[in-house]
Short mmCIF file of C-alpha atoms and ligand atoms in Angstrom, two decimals:
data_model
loop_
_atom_site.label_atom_id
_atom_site.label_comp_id
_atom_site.label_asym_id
_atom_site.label_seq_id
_atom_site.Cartn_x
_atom_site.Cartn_y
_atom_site.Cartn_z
CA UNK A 604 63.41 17.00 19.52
CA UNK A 605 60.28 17.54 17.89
CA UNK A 606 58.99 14.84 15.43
CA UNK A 607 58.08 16.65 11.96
CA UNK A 608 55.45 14.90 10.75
CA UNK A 609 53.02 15.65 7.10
CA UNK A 610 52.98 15.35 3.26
CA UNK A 611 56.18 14.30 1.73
CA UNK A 612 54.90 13.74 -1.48
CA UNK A 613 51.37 13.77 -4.11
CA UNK A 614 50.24 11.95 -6.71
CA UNK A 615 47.19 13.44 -9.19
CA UNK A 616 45.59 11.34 -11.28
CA UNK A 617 42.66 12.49 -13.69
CA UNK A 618 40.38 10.78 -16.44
CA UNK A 619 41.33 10.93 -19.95
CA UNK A 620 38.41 12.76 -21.26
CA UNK A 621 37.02 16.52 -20.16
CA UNK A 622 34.31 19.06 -21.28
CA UNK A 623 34.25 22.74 -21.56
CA UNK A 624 31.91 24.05 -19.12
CA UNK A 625 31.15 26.53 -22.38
CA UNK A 626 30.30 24.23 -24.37
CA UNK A 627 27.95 22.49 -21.61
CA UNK A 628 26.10 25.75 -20.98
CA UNK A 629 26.06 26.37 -24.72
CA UNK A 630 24.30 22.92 -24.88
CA UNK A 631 22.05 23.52 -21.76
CA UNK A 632 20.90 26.89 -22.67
CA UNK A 633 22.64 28.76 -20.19
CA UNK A 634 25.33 31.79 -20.38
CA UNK A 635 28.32 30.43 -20.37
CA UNK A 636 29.43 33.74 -17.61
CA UNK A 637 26.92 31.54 -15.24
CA UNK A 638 29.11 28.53 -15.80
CA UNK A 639 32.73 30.13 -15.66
CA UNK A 640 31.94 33.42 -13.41
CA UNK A 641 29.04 32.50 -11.46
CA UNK A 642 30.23 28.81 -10.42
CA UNK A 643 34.52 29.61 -11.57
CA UNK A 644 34.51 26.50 -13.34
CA UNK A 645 36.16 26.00 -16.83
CA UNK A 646 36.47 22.34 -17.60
CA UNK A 647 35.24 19.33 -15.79
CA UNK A 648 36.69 15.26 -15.74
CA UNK A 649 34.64 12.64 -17.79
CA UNK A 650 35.21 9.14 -15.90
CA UNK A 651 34.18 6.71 -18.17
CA UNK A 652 33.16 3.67 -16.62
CA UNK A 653 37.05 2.09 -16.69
CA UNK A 654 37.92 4.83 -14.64
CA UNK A 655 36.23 3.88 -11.32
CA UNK A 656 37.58 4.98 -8.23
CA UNK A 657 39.71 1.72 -7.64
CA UNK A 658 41.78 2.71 -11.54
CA UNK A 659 41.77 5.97 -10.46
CA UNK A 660 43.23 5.84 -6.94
CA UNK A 661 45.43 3.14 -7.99
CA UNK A 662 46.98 4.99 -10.40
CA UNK A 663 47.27 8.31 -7.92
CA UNK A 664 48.89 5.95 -5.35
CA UNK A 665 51.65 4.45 -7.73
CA UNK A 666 52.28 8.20 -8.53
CA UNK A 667 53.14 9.27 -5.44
CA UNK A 668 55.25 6.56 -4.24
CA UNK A 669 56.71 7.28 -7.53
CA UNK A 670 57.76 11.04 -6.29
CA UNK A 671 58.38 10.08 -3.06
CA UNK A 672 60.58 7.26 -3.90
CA UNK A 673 59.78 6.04 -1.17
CA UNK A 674 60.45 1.85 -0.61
CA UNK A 675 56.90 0.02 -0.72
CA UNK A 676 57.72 -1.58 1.98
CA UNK A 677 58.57 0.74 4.72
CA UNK A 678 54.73 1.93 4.16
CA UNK A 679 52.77 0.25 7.30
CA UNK A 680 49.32 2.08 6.56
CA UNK A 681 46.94 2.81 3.56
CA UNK A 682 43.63 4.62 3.71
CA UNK A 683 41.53 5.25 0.91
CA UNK A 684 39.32 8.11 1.54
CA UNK A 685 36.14 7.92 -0.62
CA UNK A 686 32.09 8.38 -1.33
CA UNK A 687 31.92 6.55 -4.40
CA UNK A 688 33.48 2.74 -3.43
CA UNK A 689 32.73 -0.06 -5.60
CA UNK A 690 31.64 -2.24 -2.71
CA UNK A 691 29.38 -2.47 0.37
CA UNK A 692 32.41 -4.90 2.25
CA UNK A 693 35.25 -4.62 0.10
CA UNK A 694 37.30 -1.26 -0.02
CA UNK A 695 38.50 0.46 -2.06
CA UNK A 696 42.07 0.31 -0.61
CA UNK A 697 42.32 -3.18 -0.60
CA UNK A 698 41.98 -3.23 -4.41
CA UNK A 699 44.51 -0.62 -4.48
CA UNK A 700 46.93 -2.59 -2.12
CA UNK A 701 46.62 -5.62 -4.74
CA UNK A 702 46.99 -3.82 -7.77
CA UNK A 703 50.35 -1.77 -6.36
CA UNK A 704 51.71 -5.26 -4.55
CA UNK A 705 51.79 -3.24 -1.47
CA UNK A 706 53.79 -5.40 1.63
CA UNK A 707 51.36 -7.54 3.48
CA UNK A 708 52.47 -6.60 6.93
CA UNK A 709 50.36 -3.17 6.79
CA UNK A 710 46.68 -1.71 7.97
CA UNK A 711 44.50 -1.41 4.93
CA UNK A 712 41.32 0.36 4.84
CA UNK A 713 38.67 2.88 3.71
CA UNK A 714 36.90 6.01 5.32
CA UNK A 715 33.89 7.16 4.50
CA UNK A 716 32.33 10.98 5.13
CA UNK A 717 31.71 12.29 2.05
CA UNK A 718 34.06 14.74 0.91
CA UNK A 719 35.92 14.81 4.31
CA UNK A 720 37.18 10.57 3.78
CA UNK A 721 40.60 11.87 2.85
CA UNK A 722 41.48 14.23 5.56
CA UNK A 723 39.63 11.66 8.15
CA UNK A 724 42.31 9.15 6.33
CA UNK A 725 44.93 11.75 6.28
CA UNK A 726 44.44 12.73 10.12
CA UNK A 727 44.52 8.71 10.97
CA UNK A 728 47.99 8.41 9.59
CA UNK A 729 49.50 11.75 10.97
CA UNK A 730 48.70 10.56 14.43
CA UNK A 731 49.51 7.04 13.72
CA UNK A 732 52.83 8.74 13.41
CA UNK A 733 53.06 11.00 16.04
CA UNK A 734 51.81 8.45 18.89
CA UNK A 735 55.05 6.46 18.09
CA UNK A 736 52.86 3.43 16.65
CA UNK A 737 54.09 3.32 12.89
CA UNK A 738 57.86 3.27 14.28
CA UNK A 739 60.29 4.26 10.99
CA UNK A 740 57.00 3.39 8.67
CA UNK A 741 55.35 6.01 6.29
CA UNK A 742 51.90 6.37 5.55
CA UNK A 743 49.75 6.20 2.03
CA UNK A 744 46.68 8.31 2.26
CA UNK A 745 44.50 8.29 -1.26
CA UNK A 746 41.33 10.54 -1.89
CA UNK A 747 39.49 8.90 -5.24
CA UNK A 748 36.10 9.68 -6.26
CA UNK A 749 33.92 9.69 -9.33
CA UNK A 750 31.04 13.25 -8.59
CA UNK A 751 27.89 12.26 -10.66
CA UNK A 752 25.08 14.71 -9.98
CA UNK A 753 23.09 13.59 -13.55
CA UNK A 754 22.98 15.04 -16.76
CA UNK A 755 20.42 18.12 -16.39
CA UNK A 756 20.35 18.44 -12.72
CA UNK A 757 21.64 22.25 -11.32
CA UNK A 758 24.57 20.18 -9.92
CA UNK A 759 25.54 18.73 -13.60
CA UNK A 760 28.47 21.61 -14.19
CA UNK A 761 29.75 20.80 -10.99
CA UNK A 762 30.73 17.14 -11.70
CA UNK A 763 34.36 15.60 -11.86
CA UNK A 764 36.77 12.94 -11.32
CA UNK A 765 40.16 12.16 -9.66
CA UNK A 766 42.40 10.89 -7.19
CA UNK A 767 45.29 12.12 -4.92
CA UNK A 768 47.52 10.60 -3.15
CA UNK A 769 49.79 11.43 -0.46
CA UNK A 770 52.68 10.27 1.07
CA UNK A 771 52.61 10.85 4.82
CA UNK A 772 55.98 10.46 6.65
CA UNK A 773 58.58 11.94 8.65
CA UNK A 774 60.68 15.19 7.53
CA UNK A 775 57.88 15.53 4.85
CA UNK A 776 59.05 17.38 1.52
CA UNK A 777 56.07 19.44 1.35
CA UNK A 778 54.08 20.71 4.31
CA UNK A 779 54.56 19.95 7.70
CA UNK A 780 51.39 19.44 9.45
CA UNK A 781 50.85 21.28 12.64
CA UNK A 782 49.88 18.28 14.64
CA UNK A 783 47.07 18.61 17.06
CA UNK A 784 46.39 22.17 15.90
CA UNK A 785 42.95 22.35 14.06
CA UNK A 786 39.09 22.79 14.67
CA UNK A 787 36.58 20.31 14.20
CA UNK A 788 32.71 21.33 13.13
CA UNK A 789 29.96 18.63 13.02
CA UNK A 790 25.96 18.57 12.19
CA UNK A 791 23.45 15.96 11.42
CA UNK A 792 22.07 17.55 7.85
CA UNK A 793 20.95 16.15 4.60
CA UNK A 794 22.48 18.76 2.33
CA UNK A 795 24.20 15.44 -0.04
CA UNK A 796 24.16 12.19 0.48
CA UNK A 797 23.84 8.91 -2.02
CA UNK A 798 21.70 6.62 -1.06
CA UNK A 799 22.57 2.59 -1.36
CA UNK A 800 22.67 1.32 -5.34
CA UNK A 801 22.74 5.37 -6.19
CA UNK A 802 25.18 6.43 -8.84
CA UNK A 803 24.15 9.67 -8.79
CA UNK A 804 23.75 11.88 -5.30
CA UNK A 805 21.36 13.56 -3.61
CA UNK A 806 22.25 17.23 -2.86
CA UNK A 807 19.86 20.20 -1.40
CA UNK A 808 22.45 22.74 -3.45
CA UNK A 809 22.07 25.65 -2.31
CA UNK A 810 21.12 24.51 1.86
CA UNK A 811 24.60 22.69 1.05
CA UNK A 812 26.60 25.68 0.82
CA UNK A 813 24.96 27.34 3.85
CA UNK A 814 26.10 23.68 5.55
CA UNK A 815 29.64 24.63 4.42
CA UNK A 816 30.10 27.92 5.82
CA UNK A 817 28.33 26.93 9.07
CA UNK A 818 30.82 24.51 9.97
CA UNK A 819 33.53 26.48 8.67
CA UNK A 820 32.82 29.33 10.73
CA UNK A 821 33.04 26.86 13.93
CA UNK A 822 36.00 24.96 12.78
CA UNK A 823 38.17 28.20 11.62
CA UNK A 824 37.51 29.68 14.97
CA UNK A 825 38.00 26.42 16.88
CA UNK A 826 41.85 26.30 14.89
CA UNK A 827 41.94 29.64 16.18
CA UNK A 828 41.56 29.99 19.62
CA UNK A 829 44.10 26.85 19.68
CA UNK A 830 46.96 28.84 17.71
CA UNK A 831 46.76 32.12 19.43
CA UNK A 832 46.62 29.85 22.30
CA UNK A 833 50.13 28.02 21.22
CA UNK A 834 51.32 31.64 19.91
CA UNK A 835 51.40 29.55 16.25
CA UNK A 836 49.54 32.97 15.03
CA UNK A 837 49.34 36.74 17.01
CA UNK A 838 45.59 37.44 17.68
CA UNK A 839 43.85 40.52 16.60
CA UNK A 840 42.00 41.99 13.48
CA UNK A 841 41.64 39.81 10.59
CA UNK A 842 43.64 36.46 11.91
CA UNK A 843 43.27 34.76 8.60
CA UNK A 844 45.76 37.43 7.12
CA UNK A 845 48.78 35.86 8.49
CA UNK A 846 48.01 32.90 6.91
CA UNK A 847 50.37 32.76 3.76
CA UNK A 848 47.44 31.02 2.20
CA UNK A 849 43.94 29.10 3.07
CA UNK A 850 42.83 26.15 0.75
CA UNK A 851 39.62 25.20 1.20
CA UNK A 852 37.38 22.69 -0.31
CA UNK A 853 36.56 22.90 -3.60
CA UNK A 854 33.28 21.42 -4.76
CA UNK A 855 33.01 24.58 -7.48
CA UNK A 856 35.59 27.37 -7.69
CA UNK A 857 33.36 30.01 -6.29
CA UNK A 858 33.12 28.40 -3.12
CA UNK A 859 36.44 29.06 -1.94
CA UNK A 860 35.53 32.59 -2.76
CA UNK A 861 32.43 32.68 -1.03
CA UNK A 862 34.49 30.55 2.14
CA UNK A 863 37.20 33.30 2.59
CA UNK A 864 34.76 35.99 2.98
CA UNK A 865 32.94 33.79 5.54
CA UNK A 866 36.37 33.51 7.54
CA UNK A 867 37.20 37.18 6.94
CA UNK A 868 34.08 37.91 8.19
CA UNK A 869 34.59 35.38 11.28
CA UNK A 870 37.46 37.66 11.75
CA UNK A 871 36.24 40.90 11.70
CA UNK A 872 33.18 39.98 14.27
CA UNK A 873 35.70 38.50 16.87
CA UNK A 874 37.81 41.44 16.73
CA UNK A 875 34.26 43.54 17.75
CA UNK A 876 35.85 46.34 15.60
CA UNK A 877 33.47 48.14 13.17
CA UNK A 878 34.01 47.94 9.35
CA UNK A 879 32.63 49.58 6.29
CA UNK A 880 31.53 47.05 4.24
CA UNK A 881 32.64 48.94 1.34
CA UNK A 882 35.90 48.75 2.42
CA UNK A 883 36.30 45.04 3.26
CA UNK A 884 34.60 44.01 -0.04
CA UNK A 885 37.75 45.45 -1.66
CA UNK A 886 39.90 43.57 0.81
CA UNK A 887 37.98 40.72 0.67
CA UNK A 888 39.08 40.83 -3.25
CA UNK A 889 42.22 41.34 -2.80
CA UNK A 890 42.99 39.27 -0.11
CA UNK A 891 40.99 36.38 -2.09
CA UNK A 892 43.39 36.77 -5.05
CA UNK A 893 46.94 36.61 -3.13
CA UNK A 894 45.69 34.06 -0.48
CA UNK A 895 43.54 31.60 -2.34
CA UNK A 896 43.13 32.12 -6.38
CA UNK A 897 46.66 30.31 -6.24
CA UNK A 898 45.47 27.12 -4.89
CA UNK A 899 42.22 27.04 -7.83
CA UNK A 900 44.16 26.39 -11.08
CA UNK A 901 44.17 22.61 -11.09
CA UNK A 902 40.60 22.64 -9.79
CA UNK A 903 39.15 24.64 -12.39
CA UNK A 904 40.10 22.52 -14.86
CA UNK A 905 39.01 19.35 -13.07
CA UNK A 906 36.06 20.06 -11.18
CA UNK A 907 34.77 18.74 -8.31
CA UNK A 908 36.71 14.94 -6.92
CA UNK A 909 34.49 15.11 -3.70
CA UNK A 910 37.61 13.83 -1.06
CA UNK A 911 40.07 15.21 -3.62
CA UNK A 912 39.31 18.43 -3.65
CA UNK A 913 40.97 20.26 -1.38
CA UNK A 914 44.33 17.95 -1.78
CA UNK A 915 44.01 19.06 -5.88
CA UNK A 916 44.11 22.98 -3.95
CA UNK A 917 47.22 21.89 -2.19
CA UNK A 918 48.72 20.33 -5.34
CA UNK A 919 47.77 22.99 -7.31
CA UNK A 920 48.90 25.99 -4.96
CA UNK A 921 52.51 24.39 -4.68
CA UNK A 922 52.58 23.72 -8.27
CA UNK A 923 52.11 27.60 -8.58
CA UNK A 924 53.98 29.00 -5.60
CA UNK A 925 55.55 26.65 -3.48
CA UNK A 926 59.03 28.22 -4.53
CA UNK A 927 57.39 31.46 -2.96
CA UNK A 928 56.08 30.00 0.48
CA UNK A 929 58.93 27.66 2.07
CA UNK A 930 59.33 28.09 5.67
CA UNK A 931 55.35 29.82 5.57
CA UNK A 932 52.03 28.62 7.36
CA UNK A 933 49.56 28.10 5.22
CA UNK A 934 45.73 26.40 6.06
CA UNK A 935 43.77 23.90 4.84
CA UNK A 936 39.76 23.65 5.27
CA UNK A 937 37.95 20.34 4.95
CA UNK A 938 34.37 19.71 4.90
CA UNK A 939 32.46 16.43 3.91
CA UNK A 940 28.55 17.28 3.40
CA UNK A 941 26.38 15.52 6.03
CA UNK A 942 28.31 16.96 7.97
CA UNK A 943 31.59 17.37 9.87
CA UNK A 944 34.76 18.98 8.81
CA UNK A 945 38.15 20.23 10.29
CA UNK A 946 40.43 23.24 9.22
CA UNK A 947 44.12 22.71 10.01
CA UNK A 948 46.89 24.01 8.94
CA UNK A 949 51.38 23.39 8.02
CA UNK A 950 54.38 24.90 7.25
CA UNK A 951 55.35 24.68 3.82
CA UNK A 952 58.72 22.56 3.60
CA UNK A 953 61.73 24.52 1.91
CA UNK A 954 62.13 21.52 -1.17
CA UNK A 955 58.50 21.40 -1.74
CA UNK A 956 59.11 23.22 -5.46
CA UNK A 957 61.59 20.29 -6.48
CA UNK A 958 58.89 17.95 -4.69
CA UNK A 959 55.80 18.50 -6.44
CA UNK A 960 57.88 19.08 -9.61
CA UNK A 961 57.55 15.49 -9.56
CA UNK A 962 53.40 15.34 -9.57
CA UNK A 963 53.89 16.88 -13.62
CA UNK A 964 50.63 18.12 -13.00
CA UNK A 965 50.87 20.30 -16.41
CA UNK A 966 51.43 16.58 -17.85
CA UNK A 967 48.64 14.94 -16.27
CA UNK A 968 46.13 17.67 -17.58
CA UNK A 969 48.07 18.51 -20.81
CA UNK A 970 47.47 14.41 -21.66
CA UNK A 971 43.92 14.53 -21.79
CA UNK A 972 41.10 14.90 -24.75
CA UNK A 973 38.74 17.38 -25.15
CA UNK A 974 35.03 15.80 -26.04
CA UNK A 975 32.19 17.17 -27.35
CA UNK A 976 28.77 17.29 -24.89
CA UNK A 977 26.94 14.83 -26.90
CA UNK A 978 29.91 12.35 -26.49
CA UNK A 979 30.21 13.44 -22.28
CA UNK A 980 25.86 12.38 -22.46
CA UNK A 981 26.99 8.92 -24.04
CA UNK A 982 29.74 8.29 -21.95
CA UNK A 983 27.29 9.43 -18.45
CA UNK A 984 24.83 6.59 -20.04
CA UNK A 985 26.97 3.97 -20.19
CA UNK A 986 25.98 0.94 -17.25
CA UNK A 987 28.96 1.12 -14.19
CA UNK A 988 29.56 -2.33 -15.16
CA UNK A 989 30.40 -1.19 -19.57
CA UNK A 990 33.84 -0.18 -19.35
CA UNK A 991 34.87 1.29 -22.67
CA UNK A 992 37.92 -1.40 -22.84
CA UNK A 993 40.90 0.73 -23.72
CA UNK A 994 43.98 -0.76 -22.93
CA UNK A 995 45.83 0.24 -20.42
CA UNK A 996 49.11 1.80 -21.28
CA UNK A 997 49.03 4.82 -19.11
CA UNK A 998 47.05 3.36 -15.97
CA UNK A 999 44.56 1.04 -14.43
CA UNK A 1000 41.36 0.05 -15.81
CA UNK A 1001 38.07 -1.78 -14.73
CA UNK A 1002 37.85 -4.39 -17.05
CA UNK A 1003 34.35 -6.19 -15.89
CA UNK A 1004 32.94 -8.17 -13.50
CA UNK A 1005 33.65 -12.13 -13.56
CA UNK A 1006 31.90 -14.45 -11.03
CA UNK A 1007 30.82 -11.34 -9.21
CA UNK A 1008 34.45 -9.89 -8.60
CA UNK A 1009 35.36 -6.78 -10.18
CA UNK A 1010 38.45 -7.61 -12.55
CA UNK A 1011 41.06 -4.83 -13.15
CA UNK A 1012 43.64 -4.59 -15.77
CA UNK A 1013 47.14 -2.58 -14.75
CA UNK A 1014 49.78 -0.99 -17.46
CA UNK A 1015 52.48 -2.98 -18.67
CA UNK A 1016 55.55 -2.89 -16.34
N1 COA B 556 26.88 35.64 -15.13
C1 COA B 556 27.60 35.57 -14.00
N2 COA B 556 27.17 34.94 -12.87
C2 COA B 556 25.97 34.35 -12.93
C3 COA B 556 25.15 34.36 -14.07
C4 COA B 556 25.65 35.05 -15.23
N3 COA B 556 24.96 35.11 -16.36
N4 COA B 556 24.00 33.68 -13.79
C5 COA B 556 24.10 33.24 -12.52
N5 COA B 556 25.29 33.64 -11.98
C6 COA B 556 25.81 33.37 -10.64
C7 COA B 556 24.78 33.51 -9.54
O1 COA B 556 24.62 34.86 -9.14
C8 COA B 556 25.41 32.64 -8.48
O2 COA B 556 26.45 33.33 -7.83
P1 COA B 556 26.40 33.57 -6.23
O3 COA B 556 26.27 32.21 -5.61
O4 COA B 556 27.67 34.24 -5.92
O5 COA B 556 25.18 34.41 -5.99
C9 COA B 556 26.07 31.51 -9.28
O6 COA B 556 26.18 32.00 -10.60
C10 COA B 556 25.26 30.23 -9.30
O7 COA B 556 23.97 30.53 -9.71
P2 COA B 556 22.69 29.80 -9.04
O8 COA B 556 21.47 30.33 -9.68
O9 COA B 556 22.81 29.88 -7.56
O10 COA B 556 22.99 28.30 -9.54
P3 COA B 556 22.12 27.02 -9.39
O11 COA B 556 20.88 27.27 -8.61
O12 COA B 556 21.97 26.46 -10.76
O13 COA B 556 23.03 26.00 -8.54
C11 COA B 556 24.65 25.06 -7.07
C12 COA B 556 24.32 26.25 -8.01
C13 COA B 556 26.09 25.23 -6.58
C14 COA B 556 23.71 25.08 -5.86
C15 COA B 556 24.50 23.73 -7.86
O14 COA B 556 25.44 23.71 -8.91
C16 COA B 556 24.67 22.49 -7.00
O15 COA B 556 23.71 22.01 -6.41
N6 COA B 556 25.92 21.91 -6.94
C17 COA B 556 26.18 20.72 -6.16
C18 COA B 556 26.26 20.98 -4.67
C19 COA B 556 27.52 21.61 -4.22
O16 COA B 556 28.52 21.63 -4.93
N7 COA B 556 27.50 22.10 -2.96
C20 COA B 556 28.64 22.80 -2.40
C21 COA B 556 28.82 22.62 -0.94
S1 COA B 556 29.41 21.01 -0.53
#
């Protein structure tokens, strides 16, 4: 029989502090319609120093074992996926392992392609699984990042914060990965990347999204000719349609838009049929609001967690609909700058709306506090090293540095 293999459960985990993207245009001198239209964002994470990517992914991790309820130690694998680690040796994941008294018999590591680390993490452990190797174990997959583009900089609006983490096991409770079904899409480009001692990136913007749709046009189409290929979808016209829903990578809202049309337009050029362009604009709409508007509501009001992104989609589209889409195929695009990335796709499990009940994610964004700009510039000047030194009652926190280690404080048991 058939080994189901995928996500069986997610964690979220978000700074305490966010700005309106109003009031950050208000303050920059820009419309605010620029900011909430032009780029769909609404509010984006503050990470105060405290809340590195360690605190953060920690805390995502311990929330999805939490939902899973999974046993700690039938986990044999744990991949951090990240761009912003805290160490040139160290990762990120063995912090997390340490902080979470994880088992010791396990694989423990990070991976590193900028906003594609998770899925590369993700796509480790899902074959892990499948070749037989992990036996009866499970798999915990985090995506943590802290996106600083610097106060003033065009990219500034499309900052953010946060971690997920997933659960990846056997008979998952929320999508079943199609295993070996996806297309890959790799180029040697400097749209982003940080350089060594850099807190904030590097990013060519606007060459950046051109990098995006370039490899998503190659990686859509190589997913494609593999599933009309296993008969997973009929060929024909616009393909992407009989996908219940597509959630792509999310640096700023308006990308996914932008990404849909690229694939509908994919479509429409394999199929060699003529279209009025008219016409498709209005599909384009409409098919943009029932296949991927659903999977933007937790993004918009986090902004952009680099690895994170797309997994905040998927926690955010089965927050909204997963009671809707049991038993349905729905895909996933993910693409770390640089470049490579990989659409894939799964089949949305039939409990997933009592599963990612669990996530709260109205909690998680419903506990945070609204700051003003001018407090969002003090917190973006503080050193990496000056946490603010709350205590932690509801998470982890970077504490300092003592004899060069990095010292973390956990909440009370
Ligand atoms: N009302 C409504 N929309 C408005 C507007 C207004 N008053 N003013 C501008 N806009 C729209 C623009 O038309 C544009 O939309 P479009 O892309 O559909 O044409 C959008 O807002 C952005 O405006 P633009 O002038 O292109 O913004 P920018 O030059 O300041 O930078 C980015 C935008 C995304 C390039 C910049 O934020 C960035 O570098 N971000 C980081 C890199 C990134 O996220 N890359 C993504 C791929 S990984």
């Amino acid at each position: 029989m058939k080994t189901r293999i995928g996500i069986d459960a997610l964690g979220v985990a978000v700074p305490r502090r966010y700005v309106e993207l109003a009031d950050l245009a208000s303050a920059r001198g820009v419309a605010p319609e620029k900011y909430l239209r032009g780029l769909g964002v609404r509010e984006m994470a503050v990470a105060e120093p405290g809340e590195d990517t360690v605190a953060l992914a920690a805390l995502a991790a311990r929330r999805a074992l939490a939902a899973s309820g999974i046993d700690p130690r039938d986990l044999g694998m744990l991949v951090v996926g990240t761009e912003t680690g805290v160490d040139h040796a160290k990762p990120v994941a063995s912090y997390v392992h340490g902080l979470l008294e994880l088992p010791r018999a396990m694989r423990v590591y990070d991976t590193q392609h900028a906003c594609y680390g998770g899925t590369a993490g993700l796509m480790a452990a899902v074959e892990w699984i499948a070749s037989g190797a992990a036996g009866d174990r499970a798999a915990l997959v985090v995506c943590s990042d802290v996106a600083r583009y610097g106060v003033g900089t065009p990219g500034e609006p499309t900052q953010g914060a946060g971690a997920v983490a997933m659960v990846v096991a056997t008979n998952p409770a929320l999508v079943e990965l199609d295993v070996g079904l996806s297309g890959a899409a790799s180029t040697h480009v400097h749209d982003f990347w940080r350089p060594l001692g850099a807190r904030e990136a590097q990013v060519d913007g606007h060459y950046s999204v051109q990098c995006y749709l370039d490899a998503l046009a190659t990686a859509y189409r190589g997913w494609k000719a593999i599933a009309v290929e296993r008969d997973v979808v009929r060929p024909g016209g616009v393909v992407s349609e009989r996908l219940a829903r597509i959630c792509y990578h999310v640096p700023f809202c308006k990308m996914a838009r932008k990404a849909h049309q690229h694939v509908r337009r994919c479509d429409l050029e394999d199929a060699s049929a003529p279209w009025d362009v008219a016409q498709e604009e209005a599909r384009a709409d409409a098919s943009f609001a029932a296949q991927v508007e659903p999977s933007l509501g937790a993004c918009t009001r986090v902004g952009n967690i680099y690895t994170g992104s797309l997994y905040l989609g998927l926690a955010g589209l089965l927050h909204a609909d997963a009671r809707d889409l049991g038993g349905k195929r729905i895909g996933l695009f993910s693409y770390g700058s640089g470049c490579t990335s990989e659409f894939f796709s799964g089949v949305v499990a039939a409990r997933a709306a009592e599963r990612i009940a669990r996530a709260a994610i109205d909690d998680v964004l419903a506990a945070r506090e609204r700051i003003s700009v001018a407090e969002y510039e003090r917190i973006m000047a503080l050193p990496a090293t000056s946490p603010l030194g709350a205590a932690p009652t509801d998470g982890y926190r970077f504490v300092g540095v003592s004899g060069h280690q990095r010292q973390y404080a956990r909440p009370p048991a």
